[in-house]
Coordinates of C-alpha atoms in Angstrom, one line a residue:
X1 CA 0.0 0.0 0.0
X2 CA 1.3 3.9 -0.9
X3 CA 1.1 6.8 0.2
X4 CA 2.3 10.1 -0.7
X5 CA 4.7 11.9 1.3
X6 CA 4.0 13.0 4.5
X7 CA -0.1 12.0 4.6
X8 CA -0.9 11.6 8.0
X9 CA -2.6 8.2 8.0
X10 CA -1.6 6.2 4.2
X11 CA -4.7 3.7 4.6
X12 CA -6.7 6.4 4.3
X13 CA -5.1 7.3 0.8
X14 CA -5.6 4.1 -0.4
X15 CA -9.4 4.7 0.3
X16 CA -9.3 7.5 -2.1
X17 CA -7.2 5.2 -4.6
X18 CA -9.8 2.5 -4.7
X19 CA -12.6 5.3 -4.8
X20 CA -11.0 7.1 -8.1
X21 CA -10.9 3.5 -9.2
X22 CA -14.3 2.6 -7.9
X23 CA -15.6 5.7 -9.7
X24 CA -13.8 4.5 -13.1
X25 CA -15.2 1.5 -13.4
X26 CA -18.3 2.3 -12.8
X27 CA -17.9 5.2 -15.4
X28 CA -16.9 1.9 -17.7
X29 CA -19.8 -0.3 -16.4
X30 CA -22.3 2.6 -17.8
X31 CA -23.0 4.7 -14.0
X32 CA -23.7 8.2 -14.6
X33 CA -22.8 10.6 -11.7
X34 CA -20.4 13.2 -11.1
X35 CA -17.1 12.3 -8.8
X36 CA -17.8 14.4 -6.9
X37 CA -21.6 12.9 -5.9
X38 CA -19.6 9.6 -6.1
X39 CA -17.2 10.7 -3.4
X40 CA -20.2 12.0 -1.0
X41 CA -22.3 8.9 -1.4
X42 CA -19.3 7.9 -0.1
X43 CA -19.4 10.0 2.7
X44 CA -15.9 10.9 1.3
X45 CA -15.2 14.5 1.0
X46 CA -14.5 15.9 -2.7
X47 CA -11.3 16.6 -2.4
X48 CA -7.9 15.0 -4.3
X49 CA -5.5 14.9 -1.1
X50 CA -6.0 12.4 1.6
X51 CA -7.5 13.7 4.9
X52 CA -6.2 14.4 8.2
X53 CA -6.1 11.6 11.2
X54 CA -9.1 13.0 12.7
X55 CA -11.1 13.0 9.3
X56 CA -10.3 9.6 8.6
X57 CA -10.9 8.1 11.9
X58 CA -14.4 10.4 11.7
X59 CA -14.9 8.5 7.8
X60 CA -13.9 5.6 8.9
X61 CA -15.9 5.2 11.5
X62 CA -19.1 7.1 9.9
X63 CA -21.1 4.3 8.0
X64 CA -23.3 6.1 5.4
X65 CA -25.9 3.4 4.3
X66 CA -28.8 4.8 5.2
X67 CA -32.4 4.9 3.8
X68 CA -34.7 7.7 3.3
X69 CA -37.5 5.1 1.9
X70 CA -37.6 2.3 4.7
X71 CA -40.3 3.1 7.2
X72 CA -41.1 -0.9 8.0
X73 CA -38.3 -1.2 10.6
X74 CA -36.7 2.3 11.1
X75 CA -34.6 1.8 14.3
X76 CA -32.8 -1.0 12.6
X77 CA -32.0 1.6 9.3
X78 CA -31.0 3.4 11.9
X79 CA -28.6 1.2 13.7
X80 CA -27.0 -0.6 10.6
X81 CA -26.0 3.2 9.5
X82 CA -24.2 4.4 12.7
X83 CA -21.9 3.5 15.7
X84 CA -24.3 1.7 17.9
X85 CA -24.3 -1.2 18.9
X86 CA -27.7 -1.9 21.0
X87 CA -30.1 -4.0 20.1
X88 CA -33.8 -2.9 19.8
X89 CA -36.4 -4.7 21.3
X90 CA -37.9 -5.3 18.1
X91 CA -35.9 -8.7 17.4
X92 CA -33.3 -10.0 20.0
X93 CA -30.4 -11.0 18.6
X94 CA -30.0 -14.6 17.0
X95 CA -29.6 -17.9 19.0
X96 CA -28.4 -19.8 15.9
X97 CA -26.9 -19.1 13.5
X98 CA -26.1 -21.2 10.1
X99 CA -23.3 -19.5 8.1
X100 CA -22.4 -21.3 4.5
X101 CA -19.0 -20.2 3.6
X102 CA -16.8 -21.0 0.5
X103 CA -13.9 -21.9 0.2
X104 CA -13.2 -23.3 4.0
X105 CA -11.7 -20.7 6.2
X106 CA -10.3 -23.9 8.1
X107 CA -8.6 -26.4 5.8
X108 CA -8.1 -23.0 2.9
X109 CA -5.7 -20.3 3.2
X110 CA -7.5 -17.2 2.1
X111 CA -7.8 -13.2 3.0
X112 CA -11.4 -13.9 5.1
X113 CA -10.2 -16.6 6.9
X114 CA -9.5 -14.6 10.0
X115 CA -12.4 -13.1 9.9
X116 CA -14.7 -16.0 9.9
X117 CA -12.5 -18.0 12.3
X118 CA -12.9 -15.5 14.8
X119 CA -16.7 -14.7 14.1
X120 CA -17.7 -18.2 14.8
X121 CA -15.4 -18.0 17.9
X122 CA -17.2 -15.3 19.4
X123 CA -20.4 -15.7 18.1
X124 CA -20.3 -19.2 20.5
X125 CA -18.7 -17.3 23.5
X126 CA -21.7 -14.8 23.4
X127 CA -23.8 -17.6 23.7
X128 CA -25.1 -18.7 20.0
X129 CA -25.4 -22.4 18.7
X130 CA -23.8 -21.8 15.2
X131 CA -23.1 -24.4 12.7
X132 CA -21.0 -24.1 9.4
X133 CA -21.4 -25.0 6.0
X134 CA -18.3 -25.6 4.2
X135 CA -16.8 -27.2 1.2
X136 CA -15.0 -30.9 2.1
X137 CA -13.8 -33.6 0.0
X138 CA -14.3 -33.4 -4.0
X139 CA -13.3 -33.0 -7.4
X140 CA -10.1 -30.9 -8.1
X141 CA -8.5 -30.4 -11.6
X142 CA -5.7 -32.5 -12.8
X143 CA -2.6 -31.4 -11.0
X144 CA -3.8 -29.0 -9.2
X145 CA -3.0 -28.5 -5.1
X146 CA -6.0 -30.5 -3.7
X147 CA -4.8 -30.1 -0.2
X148 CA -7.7 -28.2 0.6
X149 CA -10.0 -31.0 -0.7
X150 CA -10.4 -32.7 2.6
X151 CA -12.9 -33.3 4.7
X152 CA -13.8 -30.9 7.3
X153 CA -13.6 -30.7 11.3
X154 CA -16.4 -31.8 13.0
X155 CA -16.0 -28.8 15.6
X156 CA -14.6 -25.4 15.8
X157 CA -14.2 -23.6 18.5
X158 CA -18.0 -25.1 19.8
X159 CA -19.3 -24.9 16.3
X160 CA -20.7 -27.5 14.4
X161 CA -19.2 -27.7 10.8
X162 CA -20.4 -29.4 8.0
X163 CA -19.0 -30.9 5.2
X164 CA -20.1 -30.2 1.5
X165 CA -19.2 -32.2 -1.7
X166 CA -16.6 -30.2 -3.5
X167 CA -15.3 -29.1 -7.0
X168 CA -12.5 -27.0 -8.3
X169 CA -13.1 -23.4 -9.3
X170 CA -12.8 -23.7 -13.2
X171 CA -10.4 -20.2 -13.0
X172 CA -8.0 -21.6 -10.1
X173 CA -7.9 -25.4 -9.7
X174 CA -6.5 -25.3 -5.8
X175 CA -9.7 -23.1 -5.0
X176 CA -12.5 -25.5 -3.2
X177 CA -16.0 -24.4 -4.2
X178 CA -19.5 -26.3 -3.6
X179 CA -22.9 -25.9 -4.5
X180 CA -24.0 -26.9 -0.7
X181 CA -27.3 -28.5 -2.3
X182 CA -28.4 -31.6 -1.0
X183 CA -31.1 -32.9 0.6
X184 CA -28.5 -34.0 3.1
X185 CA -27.5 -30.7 3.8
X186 CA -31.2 -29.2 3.7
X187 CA -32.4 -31.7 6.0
X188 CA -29.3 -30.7 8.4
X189 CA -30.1 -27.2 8.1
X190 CA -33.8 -27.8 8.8
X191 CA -33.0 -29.5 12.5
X192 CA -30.5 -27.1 13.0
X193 CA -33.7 -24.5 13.0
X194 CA -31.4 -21.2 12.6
X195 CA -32.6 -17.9 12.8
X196 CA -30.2 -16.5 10.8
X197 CA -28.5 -17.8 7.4
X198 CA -25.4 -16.0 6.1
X199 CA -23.4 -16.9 3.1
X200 CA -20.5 -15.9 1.6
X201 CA -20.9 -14.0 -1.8
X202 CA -19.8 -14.1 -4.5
X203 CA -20.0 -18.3 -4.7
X204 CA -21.8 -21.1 -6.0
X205 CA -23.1 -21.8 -2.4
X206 CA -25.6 -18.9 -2.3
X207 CA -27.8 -20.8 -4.9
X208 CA -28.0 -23.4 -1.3
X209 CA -28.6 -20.5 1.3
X210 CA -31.3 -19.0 -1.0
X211 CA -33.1 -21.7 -1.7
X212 CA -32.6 -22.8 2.2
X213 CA -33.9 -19.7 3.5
X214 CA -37.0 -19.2 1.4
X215 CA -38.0 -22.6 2.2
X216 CA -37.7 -22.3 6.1
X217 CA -38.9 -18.7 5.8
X218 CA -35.3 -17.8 7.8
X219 CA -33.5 -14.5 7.3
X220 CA -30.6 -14.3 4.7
X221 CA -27.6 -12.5 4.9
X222 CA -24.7 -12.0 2.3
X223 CA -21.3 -10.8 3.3
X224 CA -19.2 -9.3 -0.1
X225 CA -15.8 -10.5 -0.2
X226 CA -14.4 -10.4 -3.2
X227 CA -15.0 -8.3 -5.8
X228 CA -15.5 -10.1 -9.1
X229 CA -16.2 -7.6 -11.7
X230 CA -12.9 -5.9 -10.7
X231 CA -10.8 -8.9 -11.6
X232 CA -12.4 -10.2 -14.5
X233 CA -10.7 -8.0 -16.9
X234 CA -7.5 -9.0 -15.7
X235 CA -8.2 -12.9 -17.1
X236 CA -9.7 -11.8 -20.0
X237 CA -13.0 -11.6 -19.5
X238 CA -14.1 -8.3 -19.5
X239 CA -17.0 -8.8 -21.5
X240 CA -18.2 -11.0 -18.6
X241 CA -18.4 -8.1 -16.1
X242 CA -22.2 -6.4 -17.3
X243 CA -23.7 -10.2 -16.6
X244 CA -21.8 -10.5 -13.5
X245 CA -23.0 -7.2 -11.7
X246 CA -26.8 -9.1 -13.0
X247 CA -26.0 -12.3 -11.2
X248 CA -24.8 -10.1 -8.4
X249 CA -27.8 -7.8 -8.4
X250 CA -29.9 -11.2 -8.8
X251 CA -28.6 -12.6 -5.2
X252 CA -28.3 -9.5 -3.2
X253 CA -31.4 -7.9 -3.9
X254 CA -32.8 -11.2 -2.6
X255 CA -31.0 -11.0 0.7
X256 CA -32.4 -9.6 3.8
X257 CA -29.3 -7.6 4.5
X258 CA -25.8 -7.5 2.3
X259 CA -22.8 -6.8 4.3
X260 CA -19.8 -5.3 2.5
X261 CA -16.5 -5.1 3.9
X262 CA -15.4 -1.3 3.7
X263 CA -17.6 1.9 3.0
X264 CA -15.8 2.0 -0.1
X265 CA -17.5 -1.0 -1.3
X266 CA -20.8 -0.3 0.1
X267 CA -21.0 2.9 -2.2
X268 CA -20.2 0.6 -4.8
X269 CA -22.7 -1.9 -4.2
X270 CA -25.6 1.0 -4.0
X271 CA -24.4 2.2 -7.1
X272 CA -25.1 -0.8 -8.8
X273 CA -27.9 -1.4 -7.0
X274 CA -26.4 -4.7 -6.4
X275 CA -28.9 -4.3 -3.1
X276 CA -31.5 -2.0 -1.8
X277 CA -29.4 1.0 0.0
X278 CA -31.3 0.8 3.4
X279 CA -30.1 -2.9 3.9
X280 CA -26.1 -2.7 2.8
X281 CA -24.1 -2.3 5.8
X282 CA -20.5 -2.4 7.1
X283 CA -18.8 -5.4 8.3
X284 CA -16.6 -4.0 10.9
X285 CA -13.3 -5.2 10.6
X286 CA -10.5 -6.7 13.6
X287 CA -7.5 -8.2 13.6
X288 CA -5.7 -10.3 16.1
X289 CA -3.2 -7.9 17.6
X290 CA -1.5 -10.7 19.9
X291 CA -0.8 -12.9 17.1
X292 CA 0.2 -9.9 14.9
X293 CA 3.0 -7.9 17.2
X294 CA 6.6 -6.6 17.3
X295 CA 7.4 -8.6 19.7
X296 CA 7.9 -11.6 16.7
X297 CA 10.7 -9.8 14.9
X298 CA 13.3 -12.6 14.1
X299 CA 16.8 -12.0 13.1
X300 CA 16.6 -15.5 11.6
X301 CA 13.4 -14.3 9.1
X302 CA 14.8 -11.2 8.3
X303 CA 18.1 -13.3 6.9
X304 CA 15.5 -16.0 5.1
X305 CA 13.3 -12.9 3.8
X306 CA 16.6 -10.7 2.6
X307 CA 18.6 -13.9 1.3
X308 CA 21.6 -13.8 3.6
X309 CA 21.7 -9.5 3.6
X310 CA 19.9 -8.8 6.7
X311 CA 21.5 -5.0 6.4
X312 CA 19.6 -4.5 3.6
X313 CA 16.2 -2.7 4.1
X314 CA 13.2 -5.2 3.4
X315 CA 9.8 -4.7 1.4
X316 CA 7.6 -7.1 2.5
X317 CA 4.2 -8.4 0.3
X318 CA 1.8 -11.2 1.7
X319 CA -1.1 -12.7 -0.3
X320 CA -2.4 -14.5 -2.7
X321 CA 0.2 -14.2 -6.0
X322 CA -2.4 -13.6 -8.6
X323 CA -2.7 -11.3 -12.0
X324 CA -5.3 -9.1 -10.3
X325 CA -3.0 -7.9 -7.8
X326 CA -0.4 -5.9 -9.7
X327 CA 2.2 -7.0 -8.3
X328 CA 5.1 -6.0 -11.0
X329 CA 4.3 -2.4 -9.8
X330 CA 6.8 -3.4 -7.1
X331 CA 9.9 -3.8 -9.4
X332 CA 9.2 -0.1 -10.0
X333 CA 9.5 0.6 -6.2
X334 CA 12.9 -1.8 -6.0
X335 CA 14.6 0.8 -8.8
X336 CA 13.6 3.1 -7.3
X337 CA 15.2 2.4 -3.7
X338 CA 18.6 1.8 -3.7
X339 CA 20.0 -1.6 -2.2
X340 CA 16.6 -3.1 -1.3
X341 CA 15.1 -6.2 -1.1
X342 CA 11.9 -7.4 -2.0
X343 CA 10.1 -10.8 -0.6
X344 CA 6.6 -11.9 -1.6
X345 CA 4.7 -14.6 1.3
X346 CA 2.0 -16.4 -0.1
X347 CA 1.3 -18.3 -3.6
X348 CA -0.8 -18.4 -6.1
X349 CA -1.0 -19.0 -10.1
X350 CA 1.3 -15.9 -10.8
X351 CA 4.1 -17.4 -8.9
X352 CA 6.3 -18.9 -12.2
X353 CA 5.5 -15.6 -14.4
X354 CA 6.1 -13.3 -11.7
X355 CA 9.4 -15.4 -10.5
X356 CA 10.4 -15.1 -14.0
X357 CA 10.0 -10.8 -14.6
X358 CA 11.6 -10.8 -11.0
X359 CA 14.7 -13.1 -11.6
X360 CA 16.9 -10.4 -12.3
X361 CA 15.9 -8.1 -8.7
X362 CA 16.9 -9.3 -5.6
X363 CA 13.3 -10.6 -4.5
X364 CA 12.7 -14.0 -2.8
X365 CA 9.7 -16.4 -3.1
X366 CA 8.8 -17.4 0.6
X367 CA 5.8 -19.7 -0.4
X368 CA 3.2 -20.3 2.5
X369 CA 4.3 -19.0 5.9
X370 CA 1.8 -20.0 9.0
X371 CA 1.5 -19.3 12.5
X372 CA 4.2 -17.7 14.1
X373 CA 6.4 -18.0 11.3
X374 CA 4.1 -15.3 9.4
X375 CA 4.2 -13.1 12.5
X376 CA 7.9 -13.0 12.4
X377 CA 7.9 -12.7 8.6
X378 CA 5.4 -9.5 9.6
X379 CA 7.6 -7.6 11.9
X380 CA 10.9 -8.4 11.0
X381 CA 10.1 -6.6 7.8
X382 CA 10.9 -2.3 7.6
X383 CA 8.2 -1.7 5.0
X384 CA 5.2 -3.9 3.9
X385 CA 3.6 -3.0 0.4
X386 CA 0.4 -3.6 -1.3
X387 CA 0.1 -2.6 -4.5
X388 CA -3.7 -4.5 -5.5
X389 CA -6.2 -2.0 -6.7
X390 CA -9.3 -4.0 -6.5
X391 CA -9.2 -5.1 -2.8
X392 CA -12.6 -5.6 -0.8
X393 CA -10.8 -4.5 2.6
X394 CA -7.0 -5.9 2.7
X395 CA -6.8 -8.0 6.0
X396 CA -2.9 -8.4 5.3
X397 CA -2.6 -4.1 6.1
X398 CA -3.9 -4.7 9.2
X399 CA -1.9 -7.4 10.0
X400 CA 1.2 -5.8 9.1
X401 CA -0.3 -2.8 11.0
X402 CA -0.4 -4.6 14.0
X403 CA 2.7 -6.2 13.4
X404 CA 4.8 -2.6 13.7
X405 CA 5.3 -2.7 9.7
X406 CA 5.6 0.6 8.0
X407 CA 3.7 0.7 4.3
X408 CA 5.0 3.8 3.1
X409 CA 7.8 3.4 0.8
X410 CA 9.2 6.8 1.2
X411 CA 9.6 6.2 4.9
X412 CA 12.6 3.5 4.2
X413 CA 15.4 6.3 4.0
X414 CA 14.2 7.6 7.6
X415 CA 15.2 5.6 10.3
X416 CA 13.2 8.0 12.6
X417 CA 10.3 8.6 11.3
X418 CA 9.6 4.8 9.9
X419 CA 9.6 3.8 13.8
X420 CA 7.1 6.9 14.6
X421 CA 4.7 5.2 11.8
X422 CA 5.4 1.8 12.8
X423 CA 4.0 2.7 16.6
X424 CA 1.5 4.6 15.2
X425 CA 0.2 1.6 12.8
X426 CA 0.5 -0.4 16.0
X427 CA -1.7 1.9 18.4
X428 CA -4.4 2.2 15.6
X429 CA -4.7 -1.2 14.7
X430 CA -5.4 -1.9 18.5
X431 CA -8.6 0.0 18.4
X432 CA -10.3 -3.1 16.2
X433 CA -11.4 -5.8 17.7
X434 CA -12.6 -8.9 16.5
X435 CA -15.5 -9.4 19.5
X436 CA -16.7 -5.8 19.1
X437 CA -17.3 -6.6 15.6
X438 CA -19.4 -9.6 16.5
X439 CA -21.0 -7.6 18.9
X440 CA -22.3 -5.4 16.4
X441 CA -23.0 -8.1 13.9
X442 CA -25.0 -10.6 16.7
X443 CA -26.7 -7.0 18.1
X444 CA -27.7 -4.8 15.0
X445 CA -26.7 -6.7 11.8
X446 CA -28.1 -10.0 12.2
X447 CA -31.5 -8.1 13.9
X448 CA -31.8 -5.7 10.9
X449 CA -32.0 -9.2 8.6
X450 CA -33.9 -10.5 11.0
X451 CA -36.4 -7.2 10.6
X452 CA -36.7 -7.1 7.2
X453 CA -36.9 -11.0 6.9
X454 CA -40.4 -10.3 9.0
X455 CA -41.8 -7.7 6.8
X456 CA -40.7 -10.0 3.2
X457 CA -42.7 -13.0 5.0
X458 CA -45.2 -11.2 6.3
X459 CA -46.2 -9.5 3.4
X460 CA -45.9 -12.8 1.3
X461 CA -48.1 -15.1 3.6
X462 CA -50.5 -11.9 3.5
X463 CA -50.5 -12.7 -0.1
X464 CA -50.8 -15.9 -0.4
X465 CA -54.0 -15.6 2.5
X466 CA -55.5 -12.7 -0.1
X467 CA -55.0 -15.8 -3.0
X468 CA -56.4 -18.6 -1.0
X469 CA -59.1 -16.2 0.9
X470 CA -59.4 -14.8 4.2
X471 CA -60.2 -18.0 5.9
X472 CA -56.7 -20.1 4.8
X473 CA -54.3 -21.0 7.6
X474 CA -50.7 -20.1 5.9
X475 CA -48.9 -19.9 9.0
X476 CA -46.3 -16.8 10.2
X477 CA -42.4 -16.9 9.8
X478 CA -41.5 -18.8 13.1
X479 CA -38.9 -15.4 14.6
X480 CA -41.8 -13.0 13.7

């Protein structure tokens, strides 16, 4: 991630990077709006230079999804598009909850893994029954990595996790994905009796959680993740990306409540009216500042990272090694800063091609670091860098964040003022935590579904009784 010189908090640039790019594709994908009426549906000011601390912690924390139409359940419009996190009385929050999640965030390496892990974690220690849906065993394509092809834990951390038959994603054979449908499954789901389903999106599993949750008249909820249309240009199929937003605009518009990771995204979303305004909302974000933390800075790392020149200063990129992430940007950087190193943690189907325009630049390939051995990689690094344009939310910032790493490349030459950042990275990544955000999601988000779920039902079994006359016994959604 960049920054330009001197800004006093660099994520907050990157914001308005991915908003100028936002705003371009959507120019490209036929939107018709100003920048500047881009940038305040935003609830970004219109200005080109990034904003002070205060204005960014004031954006960041200032979620502007809110509806002017909605009069069914206003408190919960209300809720979903601020700070608070207290229930109304309305609906309690959920006692189960059935989340359907592809690929695995426990047998797959990917950027939401944390994110899940930890919200099934805490939703159980604040007292829900949740079970998981996730892909298992299956199909993968000819020599591909099918490591993550296996079958599933029975428990996590209290939860109960299901296993779904499996099949490689056609684009990226190592990636698990599953359809969920079965009458296996269904009749699983059905006992379990959730209040709440949430899926994953975009998938092949929300065909499952639809399906599911019209059929047991439950509450949907769709969490964004990654965001397809952005990427499909970058394999080719650009011409893919007007039926995509359709197929997008098709699922979310049937949810109850679409969660996006950043307010960045949310705008998006609107704008596309991938989903009704008044029911997008913020996924808060956390990170695991005990795993992540100085205190895992390795001498033996940095010489692993730097290839035996530990003197050297070190640029440090984690994630997935993929076309979409731009990536050779950093050779730019390495010219650019004399006597650096470069080392890339992670894999992906760029690894040989990008290996190959970075042979001749001192960069080393790390593969797959874990555990503490990614902590170390984290803080024994002087600057982390992430170039990707088209990210959802960027878990690996906050890591490195919360690791001490500094990810602004000007800040290498000075010694002083890198450390400043670093500790400043730290304190602010501290302030987002991972039960908070559950919290919120267990006491507003999953309610607000839970809301709107009551008026969909209601007003369809009013329907139906108007159909079959007055006197037909239709039943009532069971958390109405």
């Amino acid at each position: 991630m960049l920054a330009n010189r001197g800004s006093s908090l660099p994520v907050a640039s990157c914001s308005y990077r991915n908003a100028n790019a936002s705003f371009s594709g959507a120019l490209k994908n036929g939107a018709s709006l100003s920048k500047k009426s881009y940038l305040a549906s935003l609830g970004l000011p219109s200005q080109t230079a990034p904003p002070s601390l205060r204005q960014a912690r004031t954006l960041r924390n200032k979620q502007t999804i809110a509806s002017t139409s909605s009069t069914a359940f206003p408190a919960y419009v209300d809720a979903i598009s601020s700070n608070s996190t207290q229930s109304t009385d309305t609906h309690p929050r959920p006692k189960r909850v059935c989340i359907m999640v592809e690929p695995s965030p426990f047998t797959y390496v990917c950027g939401y893994m944390n994110r899940y892990r930890n919200t099934v974690r805490f939703l159980v220690e604040l007292g829900c029954e949740v079970m998981v849906v996730a892909p298992g065993r299956g199909w993968s394509l000819p020599g591909a990595d099918s490591s993550a092809f296996t079958d599933q834990p029975e428990d996590f951390c209290g939860a109960k996790v299901i296993s779904a038959r499996s099949f490689s994603c056609p684009w990226y054979g190592p990636l698990p994905l599953s359809f969920g449908l079965s009458p296996r499954i269904y009749k699983i789901v059905k006992e379990f009796n959730p209040d709440v389903i949430h899926c994953s999106s975009p998938g092949v599993m929300w065909f499952a959680a639809l399906l599911y949750s019209r059929m047991l008249k439950r509450p949907l909820v769709y969490s964004y993740h990654t965001h397809v249309p952005e990427y499909m240009p970058n394999y080719k199929i650009s011409w893919l990306v007007p039926a995509m937003w359709a197929v997008i605009r098709f699922f979310h518009n049937a949810a109850h409540l679409t969660l996006a990771t950043s307010t960045i995204l949310a705008g998006e979303l609107a704008l596309f009216a991938a989903a009704p305004r008044h029911l997008i909302s913020v996924w808060k974000k956390g990170v695991c500042s005990d795993t992540f933390h100085p205190q895992y800075k390795c001498s033996t790392m940095r010489e692993k990272l730097t290839d035996g020149n530990p003197e050297r200063p070190l640029l440090l990129s984690v994630g997935r090694l993929g076309s979409e992430k731009n990536l050779k940007f950093l050779k730019e950087i390495l010219e650019k800063v004399p006597n650096a190193r470069l080392a890339f943690v992670g894999d992906g189907p760029a690894r040989e091609e990008l290996m190959e325009y970075f042979s001749d630049t001192p960069t080393v390939f790390a593969g797959m670091l874990h555990g503490e051995d990614l902590s170390a990689a984290y803080a024994s690094a002087d600057v982390f860098v992430m170039p990707s344009e088209s990210e959802t939310l960027g878990f690996v910032v906050l890591e490195a964040m919360a690791s001490g790493a500094k990810y602004v490349n000007e800040l290498i030459q000075d010694d002083e003022l890198r450390a400043k950042v670093g500790a400043a990275a730290r304190e602010e990544v501290s302030l987002w935590d991972w039960k908070a955000a559950t919290m919120h999601l267990l006491d507003v988000q999953y309610p607000a579904a839970m809301a709107a779920a009551a008026v969909y039902y209601g007003n369809a079994v009013k329907k139906t009784v108007e159909d079959q006359g007055a006197g037909a016994d239709v039943g009532t959604p069971s958390f109405a």
